[in-house]
C-alpha cells in the first residue's frame, strides 16, 4: 500500500469523525429519529470528501499530468474536517436535539427475524461471490472504472473532448479512484455495499415520515433491499445506487424541513438536502431531470408563521435558492470542468435548435448515434405490451438471467407496493386530510408517477435510470401495510417471507452459479475470470492497448496493476473519424498491442505491422468463451525478422491461451 494506503486510512478516519459531526448537526436541526440522524449524518463526510477531491482537481485542470491522489486529498480533507467541526460546534441551530417522548412500549424482533434472515442469506450469497472475483458490470467495465483508471494514471480528473461516456460526471467513481492507488482492486466489488446499507436506513426513515409504524417501516426497508436491481448493484460497478441513495437522503432531509418551524433549522436542513442532491447531480446526467423534482418538493413546503401570498412565495423562493446553491457544492466541479475543457457546462450533453447544436456536445436524443454506435434498447424485464401486468409478470425476453443490475423488482415488491399505492390513492381521495403523513404519502406517489412518465418518454424502458422514483413507491404504499399489520400481522409476515424467499431464490442463481463454476474449475485469477491474455498483467506501465473486442474489456485489459492505457472501441472510432485501420494511425496513437475478438476484422491491410502473440482458439475453457487474439505492433525492422520466423512452432505457455511468445505474423482473418 505504501503512502497511498496510509493516506486512505487517514481519509477513512476523517470520514468517521465527520460522520459524528454530521449526526450532531442533524440532531441540532430537529431530527429526532435516531435512524434518520445516522443516515443524514453520512451526507456531510461524503460531501466533504468530494469537495476535497474536486478542489484538488481544479488546481491541475487542463494539465496533462496532475497531482490528484490520496496523499494530496487527505491533508485537505483533514483541514476541512477541522473547519467543519469548529463551525458546527459554534454555530449549531440549537444546543442539543430534543428527545422524542417515549411511548412506554417497545417491540422485539421476534418472528420478524425470518424475513430479515432470508434477506441476509441472499446478501450473503452475493457477498461470497463478490469476495472471490474482481469487479463486474458491463457499464462499470466499459467506462466507469476505465475512467477512474485514466484519472489514476494522469492524477487528474480531466475529460476527453469528443467522447460521450468518458466525459460524464462521475462522483460515484471518486472512492474507487482513490482505492486504486493503494491496489485495493479486490475490494471494489463491495464498494457499493455501504450505500445499500444506507438505503435501508433511508427507506425506513421515509416510511416513518409517511406515517408508518416501526414494524411497517421495517417491512418497507426489507422490500426495498429485496429489489433485485438494488441487490445486484450493491455488488457491481454501476453508480445508479450511489446516486439514488443520495437523492433519497436529500428527500429525507426535506421531510424534516416540514417538521420544524425554526427558520434556522429549516435553512440548515435545506443545505443538507442540497448537498445530498448535489452528490446525485454530479454522479449521473439523468439527475439533471430528477434533482429539479426535489426542487419542486422544496418549493411546495409549508411556511409556518408566514402570512400573505407574496411573503410565502418569497420565503419559498429563498428556500429553493438555498437548496440550489447547496446542490452546486458537490456538482459544480463538473460544470466548471465542462466549461473550461469543452466550452459547455453541461458537456457532454447539448441541445439542438433547428438541427444545429447550440453548444459542443452530443444531442440528448441520440448521444450514442453521434458516435456511430447502436443504442441498446434496455428492457424492463417485460416487453412494452406487457406493462399492464408488471411487476407481477416479470419475464425476461432473450438470453440470460431474469434479474440483473437494471432488471426486476421482485415478488415482495409486487405483493405489497401496487396494492398499497392503489389503496393510498383511494384513501387520499376519500379523506382529503392535510395531515403531514398523508401529504408525504401523496408526494411520494406523485414522484412515483413522474418516474413512470419518465420511463415512457425520456428514459425508455430503463428502471435504473429512475431508480429513486421506483424506490420511493415503497414508502408511498406504507399505509396499507401499516393497517394490515394492525389487524393481521401474521399473514403480513408470511406473505413478506414468501415474497422475499421467491425473489432471493431467483436472484441468487447468478452469483451462486458463477461461484460454483469458479470452485469447480479452480478459476481465481484475474485473467481467468475476465478471459483476457495473461501477459497483459505483465506489460510495462504505460503500454497502450487498442481494444477492438467487447467494450466490457476496457477495464480488464488495464492489467493487474491498472498501468496499461486502454483505447476502447468507441474512443478508437472517434480518433479514426471513420477511417479504416492503417499503420500511420497506429503510430500516431503509439499503439503497442491490438486485442480483437471473433468475428475477426476483414478490412486490415496485409502490410499492417503486427505479430500474433496470443490466440485462445485451441485453449478456451468453455465453448462459450469468445475467440480472442492479441497482436503486438512492431516497427519495420522487427516486422521483417518476425516474417522470417513465421513458421517457428509455438512453445507451451502457462498463460490463458497459446504461447505469448509465438512469433507468427498474420492478419486477423487468417488462421
mmCIF file of N, CA, C and O in Angstrom, residues 360-424:
data_model
loop_
_atom_site.group_PDB
_atom_site.id
_atom_site.type_symbol
_atom_site.label_atom_id
_atom_site.label_comp_id
_atom_site.label_asym_id
_atom_site.label_seq_id
_atom_site.Cartn_x
_atom_site.Cartn_y
_atom_site.Cartn_z
ATOM 1 N N UNK A 360 -21.021 22.764 -27.837
ATOM 2 C CA UNK A 360 -20.346 21.491 -28.135
ATOM 3 C C UNK A 360 -20.910 20.362 -27.283
ATOM 4 O O UNK A 360 -21.252 20.564 -26.115
ATOM 5 N N UNK A 361 -21.010 19.191 -27.852
ATOM 6 C CA UNK A 361 -21.517 18.044 -27.104
ATOM 7 C C UNK A 361 -22.303 17.111 -27.985
ATOM 8 O O UNK A 361 -22.189 17.141 -29.218
ATOM 9 N N UNK A 362 -23.107 16.278 -27.342
ATOM 10 C CA UNK A 362 -23.870 15.251 -28.035
ATOM 11 C C UNK A 362 -25.351 15.489 -27.805
ATOM 12 O O UNK A 362 -25.774 15.805 -26.691
ATOM 13 N N UNK A 363 -26.142 15.332 -28.862
ATOM 14 C CA UNK A 363 -27.576 15.572 -28.766
ATOM 15 C C UNK A 363 -28.194 14.639 -27.739
ATOM 16 O O UNK A 363 -27.888 13.446 -27.704
ATOM 17 N N UNK A 364 -29.059 15.173 -26.881
ATOM 18 C CA UNK A 364 -29.658 14.380 -25.811
ATOM 19 C C UNK A 364 -30.440 13.204 -26.375
ATOM 20 O O UNK A 364 -30.436 12.106 -25.827
ATOM 21 N N UNK A 365 -31.105 13.402 -27.507
ATOM 22 C CA UNK A 365 -31.944 12.345 -28.077
ATOM 23 C C UNK A 365 -31.133 11.229 -28.684
ATOM 24 O O UNK A 365 -31.612 10.119 -28.829
ATOM 25 N N UNK A 366 -29.874 11.517 -29.043
ATOM 26 C CA UNK A 366 -29.097 10.475 -29.727
ATOM 27 C C UNK A 366 -27.601 10.617 -29.414
ATOM 28 O O UNK A 366 -26.793 10.805 -30.310
ATOM 29 N N UNK A 367 -27.196 10.534 -28.151
ATOM 30 C CA UNK A 367 -25.776 10.679 -27.829
ATOM 31 C C UNK A 367 -24.937 9.556 -28.401
ATOM 32 O O UNK A 367 -23.797 9.765 -28.786
ATOM 33 N N UNK A 368 -25.510 8.349 -28.472
ATOM 34 C CA UNK A 368 -24.746 7.218 -28.987
ATOM 35 C C UNK A 368 -24.682 7.260 -30.504
ATOM 36 O O UNK A 368 -23.688 6.886 -31.109
ATOM 37 N N UNK A 369 -25.758 7.737 -31.140
ATOM 38 C CA UNK A 369 -25.766 7.820 -32.596
ATOM 39 C C UNK A 369 -24.684 8.767 -33.093
ATOM 40 O O UNK A 369 -24.123 8.591 -34.168
ATOM 41 N N UNK A 370 -24.369 9.800 -32.299
ATOM 42 C CA UNK A 370 -23.331 10.738 -32.693
ATOM 43 C C UNK A 370 -21.956 10.084 -32.728
ATOM 44 O O UNK A 370 -21.017 10.636 -33.275
ATOM 45 N N UNK A 371 -21.810 8.924 -32.119
ATOM 46 C CA UNK A 371 -20.527 8.231 -32.130
ATOM 47 C C UNK A 371 -20.596 6.929 -32.923
ATOM 48 O O UNK A 371 -19.795 6.031 -32.742
ATOM 49 N N UNK A 372 -21.603 6.847 -33.780
ATOM 50 C CA UNK A 372 -21.713 5.748 -34.745
ATOM 51 C C UNK A 372 -21.792 4.380 -34.072
ATOM 52 O O UNK A 372 -21.202 3.419 -34.507
ATOM 53 N N UNK A 373 -22.473 4.309 -32.957
ATOM 54 C CA UNK A 373 -22.731 3.020 -32.331
ATOM 55 C C UNK A 373 -24.227 2.882 -32.127
ATOM 56 O O UNK A 373 -24.950 3.866 -32.005
ATOM 57 N N UNK A 374 -24.701 1.663 -32.073
ATOM 58 C CA UNK A 374 -26.130 1.407 -31.937
ATOM 59 C C UNK A 374 -26.517 1.441 -30.464
ATOM 60 O O UNK A 374 -25.902 0.786 -29.631
ATOM 61 N N UNK A 375 -27.538 2.209 -30.141
ATOM 62 C CA UNK A 375 -28.034 2.257 -28.770
ATOM 63 C C UNK A 375 -28.829 0.995 -28.478
ATOM 64 O O UNK A 375 -29.735 0.628 -29.220
ATOM 65 N N UNK A 376 -28.485 0.358 -27.386
ATOM 66 C CA UNK A 376 -29.178 -0.864 -26.994
ATOM 67 C C UNK A 376 -30.493 -0.494 -26.323
ATOM 68 O O UNK A 376 -30.536 0.353 -25.441
ATOM 69 N N UNK A 377 -31.570 -1.126 -26.743
ATOM 70 C CA UNK A 377 -32.872 -0.887 -26.103
ATOM 71 C C UNK A 377 -32.942 -1.737 -24.844
ATOM 72 O O UNK A 377 -33.000 -2.959 -24.899
ATOM 73 N N UNK A 378 -32.894 -1.074 -23.707
ATOM 74 C CA UNK A 378 -32.921 -1.811 -22.455
ATOM 75 C C UNK A 378 -34.347 -2.176 -22.087
ATOM 76 O O UNK A 378 -35.268 -1.419 -22.332
ATOM 77 N N UNK A 379 -34.502 -3.315 -21.449
ATOM 78 C CA UNK A 379 -35.834 -3.839 -21.178
ATOM 79 C C UNK A 379 -36.170 -3.739 -19.707
ATOM 80 O O UNK A 379 -35.309 -3.820 -18.840
ATOM 81 N N UNK A 380 -37.412 -3.557 -19.423
ATOM 82 C CA UNK A 380 -37.895 -3.598 -18.046
ATOM 83 C C UNK A 380 -37.997 -5.028 -17.528
ATOM 84 O O UNK A 380 -38.426 -5.249 -16.415
ATOM 85 N N UNK A 381 -37.648 -5.976 -18.344
ATOM 86 C CA UNK A 381 -37.856 -7.370 -17.983
ATOM 87 C C UNK A 381 -39.139 -7.879 -18.591
ATOM 88 O O UNK A 381 -39.476 -9.049 -18.486
ATOM 89 N N UNK A 382 -39.868 -7.021 -19.238
ATOM 90 C CA UNK A 382 -41.109 -7.397 -19.881
ATOM 91 C C UNK A 382 -41.314 -6.473 -21.062
ATOM 92 O O UNK A 382 -41.018 -5.293 -20.990
ATOM 93 N N UNK A 383 -41.771 -6.987 -22.168
ATOM 94 C CA UNK A 383 -41.999 -6.150 -23.341
ATOM 95 C C UNK A 383 -43.050 -5.090 -23.032
ATOM 96 O O UNK A 383 -43.885 -5.247 -22.154
ATOM 97 N N UNK A 384 -42.994 -4.012 -23.796
ATOM 98 C CA UNK A 384 -43.847 -2.874 -23.530
ATOM 99 C C UNK A 384 -45.322 -3.249 -23.492
ATOM 100 O O UNK A 384 -46.080 -2.746 -22.660
ATOM 101 N N UNK A 385 -45.732 -4.163 -24.373
ATOM 102 C CA UNK A 385 -47.145 -4.516 -24.404
ATOM 103 C C UNK A 385 -47.585 -5.319 -23.184
ATOM 104 O O UNK A 385 -48.775 -5.533 -22.961
ATOM 105 N N UNK A 386 -46.618 -5.754 -22.345
ATOM 106 C CA UNK A 386 -46.956 -6.497 -21.129
ATOM 107 C C UNK A 386 -46.862 -5.629 -19.876
ATOM 108 O O UNK A 386 -46.917 -6.141 -18.764
ATOM 109 N N UNK A 387 -46.727 -4.314 -20.039
ATOM 110 C CA UNK A 387 -46.582 -3.451 -18.873
ATOM 111 C C UNK A 387 -47.805 -3.475 -17.971
ATOM 112 O O UNK A 387 -47.703 -3.183 -16.782
ATOM 113 N N UNK A 388 -48.940 -3.776 -18.552
ATOM 114 C CA UNK A 388 -50.150 -3.792 -17.722
ATOM 115 C C UNK A 388 -50.041 -4.826 -16.606
ATOM 116 O O UNK A 388 -50.705 -4.706 -15.575
ATOM 117 N N UNK A 389 -49.222 -5.834 -16.794
ATOM 118 C CA UNK A 389 -49.071 -6.895 -15.790
ATOM 119 C C UNK A 389 -47.793 -6.749 -14.977
ATOM 120 O O UNK A 389 -47.481 -7.611 -14.163
ATOM 121 N N UNK A 390 -47.020 -5.678 -15.211
ATOM 122 C CA UNK A 390 -45.765 -5.513 -14.487
ATOM 123 C C UNK A 390 -46.044 -4.838 -13.138
ATOM 124 O O UNK A 390 -46.849 -3.915 -13.079
ATOM 125 N N UNK A 391 -45.441 -5.253 -12.034
ATOM 126 C CA UNK A 391 -44.328 -6.192 -11.908
ATOM 127 C C UNK A 391 -44.738 -7.625 -11.578
ATOM 128 O O UNK A 391 -43.893 -8.427 -11.180
ATOM 129 N N UNK A 392 -46.057 -7.957 -11.703
ATOM 130 C CA UNK A 392 -46.458 -9.336 -11.388
ATOM 131 C C UNK A 392 -46.015 -10.313 -12.459
ATOM 132 O O UNK A 392 -45.979 -11.510 -12.236
ATOM 133 N N UNK A 393 -45.684 -9.796 -13.634
ATOM 134 C CA UNK A 393 -45.303 -10.651 -14.757
ATOM 135 C C UNK A 393 -43.894 -10.258 -15.186
ATOM 136 O O UNK A 393 -43.692 -9.581 -16.188
ATOM 137 N N UNK A 394 -42.910 -10.647 -14.372
ATOM 138 C CA UNK A 394 -41.526 -10.310 -14.690
ATOM 139 C C UNK A 394 -40.900 -11.451 -15.475
ATOM 140 O O UNK A 394 -40.300 -12.372 -14.919
ATOM 141 N N UNK A 395 -41.011 -11.376 -16.764
ATOM 142 C CA UNK A 395 -40.477 -12.407 -17.645
ATOM 143 C C UNK A 395 -39.459 -11.771 -18.568
ATOM 144 O O UNK A 395 -39.753 -10.794 -19.263
ATOM 145 N N UNK A 396 -38.258 -12.285 -18.558
ATOM 146 C CA UNK A 396 -37.203 -11.729 -19.404
ATOM 147 C C UNK A 396 -37.306 -12.308 -20.803
ATOM 148 O O UNK A 396 -37.424 -13.511 -20.981
ATOM 149 N N UNK A 397 -37.217 -11.444 -21.792
ATOM 150 C CA UNK A 397 -37.239 -11.871 -23.187
ATOM 151 C C UNK A 397 -35.809 -11.862 -23.706
ATOM 152 O O UNK A 397 -35.136 -10.841 -23.708
ATOM 153 N N UNK A 398 -35.322 -13.002 -24.126
ATOM 154 C CA UNK A 398 -33.956 -13.132 -24.579
ATOM 155 C C UNK A 398 -33.147 -13.991 -23.627
ATOM 156 O O UNK A 398 -33.641 -14.521 -22.637
ATOM 157 N N UNK A 399 -31.852 -14.130 -23.931
ATOM 158 C CA UNK A 399 -30.982 -14.986 -23.136
ATOM 159 C C UNK A 399 -30.581 -14.296 -21.842
ATOM 160 O O UNK A 399 -30.673 -13.083 -21.702
ATOM 161 N N UNK A 400 -30.104 -15.091 -20.897
ATOM 162 C CA UNK A 400 -29.591 -14.533 -19.655
ATOM 163 C C UNK A 400 -30.518 -14.758 -18.474
ATOM 164 O O UNK A 400 -31.584 -15.346 -18.582
ATOM 165 N N UNK A 401 -30.072 -14.257 -17.322
ATOM 166 C CA UNK A 401 -30.826 -14.406 -16.086
ATOM 167 C C UNK A 401 -31.969 -13.386 -16.040
ATOM 168 O O UNK A 401 -31.912 -12.324 -16.652
ATOM 169 N N UNK A 402 -33.004 -13.728 -15.255
ATOM 170 C CA UNK A 402 -34.178 -12.864 -15.191
ATOM 171 C C UNK A 402 -33.854 -11.527 -14.542
ATOM 172 O O UNK A 402 -34.302 -10.480 -14.996
ATOM 173 N N UNK A 403 -33.063 -11.547 -13.463
ATOM 174 C CA UNK A 403 -32.778 -10.331 -12.725
ATOM 175 C C UNK A 403 -31.356 -9.867 -12.997
ATOM 176 O O UNK A 403 -30.470 -10.665 -13.319
ATOM 177 N N UNK A 404 -31.116 -8.572 -12.826
ATOM 178 C CA UNK A 404 -29.787 -8.016 -13.025
ATOM 179 C C UNK A 404 -29.712 -6.602 -12.482
ATOM 180 O O UNK A 404 -30.601 -6.128 -11.774
ATOM 181 N N UNK A 405 -28.645 -5.877 -12.849
ATOM 182 C CA UNK A 405 -28.420 -4.532 -12.319
ATOM 183 C C UNK A 405 -29.478 -3.545 -12.804
ATOM 184 O O UNK A 405 -29.657 -2.479 -12.208
ATOM 185 N N UNK A 406 -30.183 -3.846 -13.884
ATOM 186 C CA UNK A 406 -31.191 -2.927 -14.389
ATOM 187 C C UNK A 406 -32.531 -3.572 -14.605
ATOM 188 O O UNK A 406 -33.389 -3.016 -15.310
ATOM 189 N N UNK A 407 -32.754 -4.727 -13.991
ATOM 190 C CA UNK A 407 -33.936 -5.503 -14.326
ATOM 191 C C UNK A 407 -34.509 -6.193 -13.092
ATOM 192 O O UNK A 407 -33.793 -6.868 -12.371
ATOM 193 N N UNK A 408 -35.816 -6.015 -12.849
ATOM 194 C CA UNK A 408 -36.502 -6.775 -11.814
ATOM 195 C C UNK A 408 -36.827 -5.982 -10.560
ATOM 196 O O UNK A 408 -35.996 -5.232 -10.037
ATOM 197 N N UNK A 409 -38.058 -6.151 -10.074
ATOM 198 C CA UNK A 409 -38.495 -5.533 -8.829
ATOM 199 C C UNK A 409 -38.764 -6.570 -7.741
ATOM 200 O O UNK A 409 -38.712 -6.240 -6.554
ATOM 201 N N UNK A 410 -39.062 -7.794 -8.126
ATOM 202 C CA UNK A 410 -39.187 -8.857 -7.141
ATOM 203 C C UNK A 410 -40.599 -9.119 -6.662
ATOM 204 O O UNK A 410 -41.508 -8.292 -6.821
ATOM 205 N N UNK A 411 -40.783 -10.289 -6.056
ATOM 206 C CA UNK A 411 -42.105 -10.738 -5.623
ATOM 207 C C UNK A 411 -42.621 -9.936 -4.430
ATOM 208 O O UNK A 411 -43.820 -9.654 -4.336
ATOM 209 N N UNK A 412 -41.755 -9.590 -3.482
ATOM 210 C CA UNK A 412 -42.199 -8.823 -2.317
ATOM 211 C C UNK A 412 -42.705 -7.445 -2.744
ATOM 212 O O UNK A 412 -43.725 -6.960 -2.236
ATOM 213 N N UNK A 413 -42.007 -6.812 -3.673
ATOM 214 C CA UNK A 413 -42.459 -5.522 -4.203
ATOM 215 C C UNK A 413 -43.821 -5.671 -4.867
ATOM 216 O O UNK A 413 -44.737 -4.869 -4.633
ATOM 217 N N UNK A 414 -43.985 -6.711 -5.678
ATOM 218 C CA UNK A 414 -45.252 -6.917 -6.391
ATOM 219 C C UNK A 414 -46.405 -7.194 -5.433
ATOM 220 O O UNK A 414 -47.548 -6.814 -5.703
ATOM 221 N N UNK A 415 -46.113 -7.842 -4.310
ATOM 222 C CA UNK A 415 -47.178 -8.202 -3.372
ATOM 223 C C UNK A 415 -47.665 -7.017 -2.548
ATOM 224 O O UNK A 415 -48.854 -6.941 -2.210
ATOM 225 N N UNK A 416 -46.773 -6.069 -2.236
ATOM 226 C CA UNK A 416 -47.138 -5.003 -1.307
ATOM 227 C C UNK A 416 -47.315 -3.637 -1.958
ATOM 228 O O UNK A 416 -48.210 -2.883 -1.572
ATOM 229 N N UNK A 417 -46.466 -3.291 -2.924
ATOM 230 C CA UNK A 417 -46.426 -1.902 -3.382
ATOM 231 C C UNK A 417 -47.597 -1.515 -4.282
ATOM 232 O O UNK A 417 -48.291 -0.525 -3.985
ATOM 233 N N UNK A 418 -47.876 -2.233 -5.379
ATOM 234 C CA UNK A 418 -49.006 -1.796 -6.217
ATOM 235 C C UNK A 418 -50.340 -1.745 -5.470
ATOM 236 O O UNK A 418 -51.066 -0.740 -5.577
ATOM 237 N N UNK A 419 -50.694 -2.773 -4.670
ATOM 238 C CA UNK A 419 -51.942 -2.646 -3.894
ATOM 239 C C UNK A 419 -51.899 -1.490 -2.897
ATOM 240 O O UNK A 419 -52.904 -0.801 -2.682
ATOM 241 N N UNK A 420 -50.735 -1.260 -2.292
ATOM 242 C CA UNK A 420 -50.611 -0.172 -1.336
ATOM 243 C C UNK A 420 -50.778 1.190 -1.987
ATOM 244 O O UNK A 420 -51.390 2.098 -1.417
ATOM 245 N N UNK A 421 -50.235 1.355 -3.200
ATOM 246 C CA UNK A 421 -50.403 2.621 -3.918
ATOM 247 C C UNK A 421 -51.868 2.859 -4.272
ATOM 248 O O UNK A 421 -52.379 3.978 -4.133
ATOM 249 N N UNK A 422 -52.534 1.808 -4.720
ATOM 250 C CA UNK A 422 -53.952 1.936 -5.077
ATOM 251 C C UNK A 422 -54.794 2.268 -3.848
ATOM 252 O O UNK A 422 -55.656 3.169 -3.887
ATOM 253 N N UNK A 423 -54.534 1.567 -2.745
ATOM 254 C CA UNK A 423 -55.289 1.843 -1.517
ATOM 255 C C UNK A 423 -55.018 3.250 -1.005
ATOM 256 O O UNK A 423 -55.933 3.959 -0.559
ATOM 257 N N UNK A 424 -53.762 3.677 -1.078
ATOM 258 C CA UNK A 424 -53.430 5.023 -0.637
ATOM 259 C C UNK A 424 -54.123 6.086 -1.462
ATOM 260 O O UNK A 424 -54.565 7.116 -0.930
#
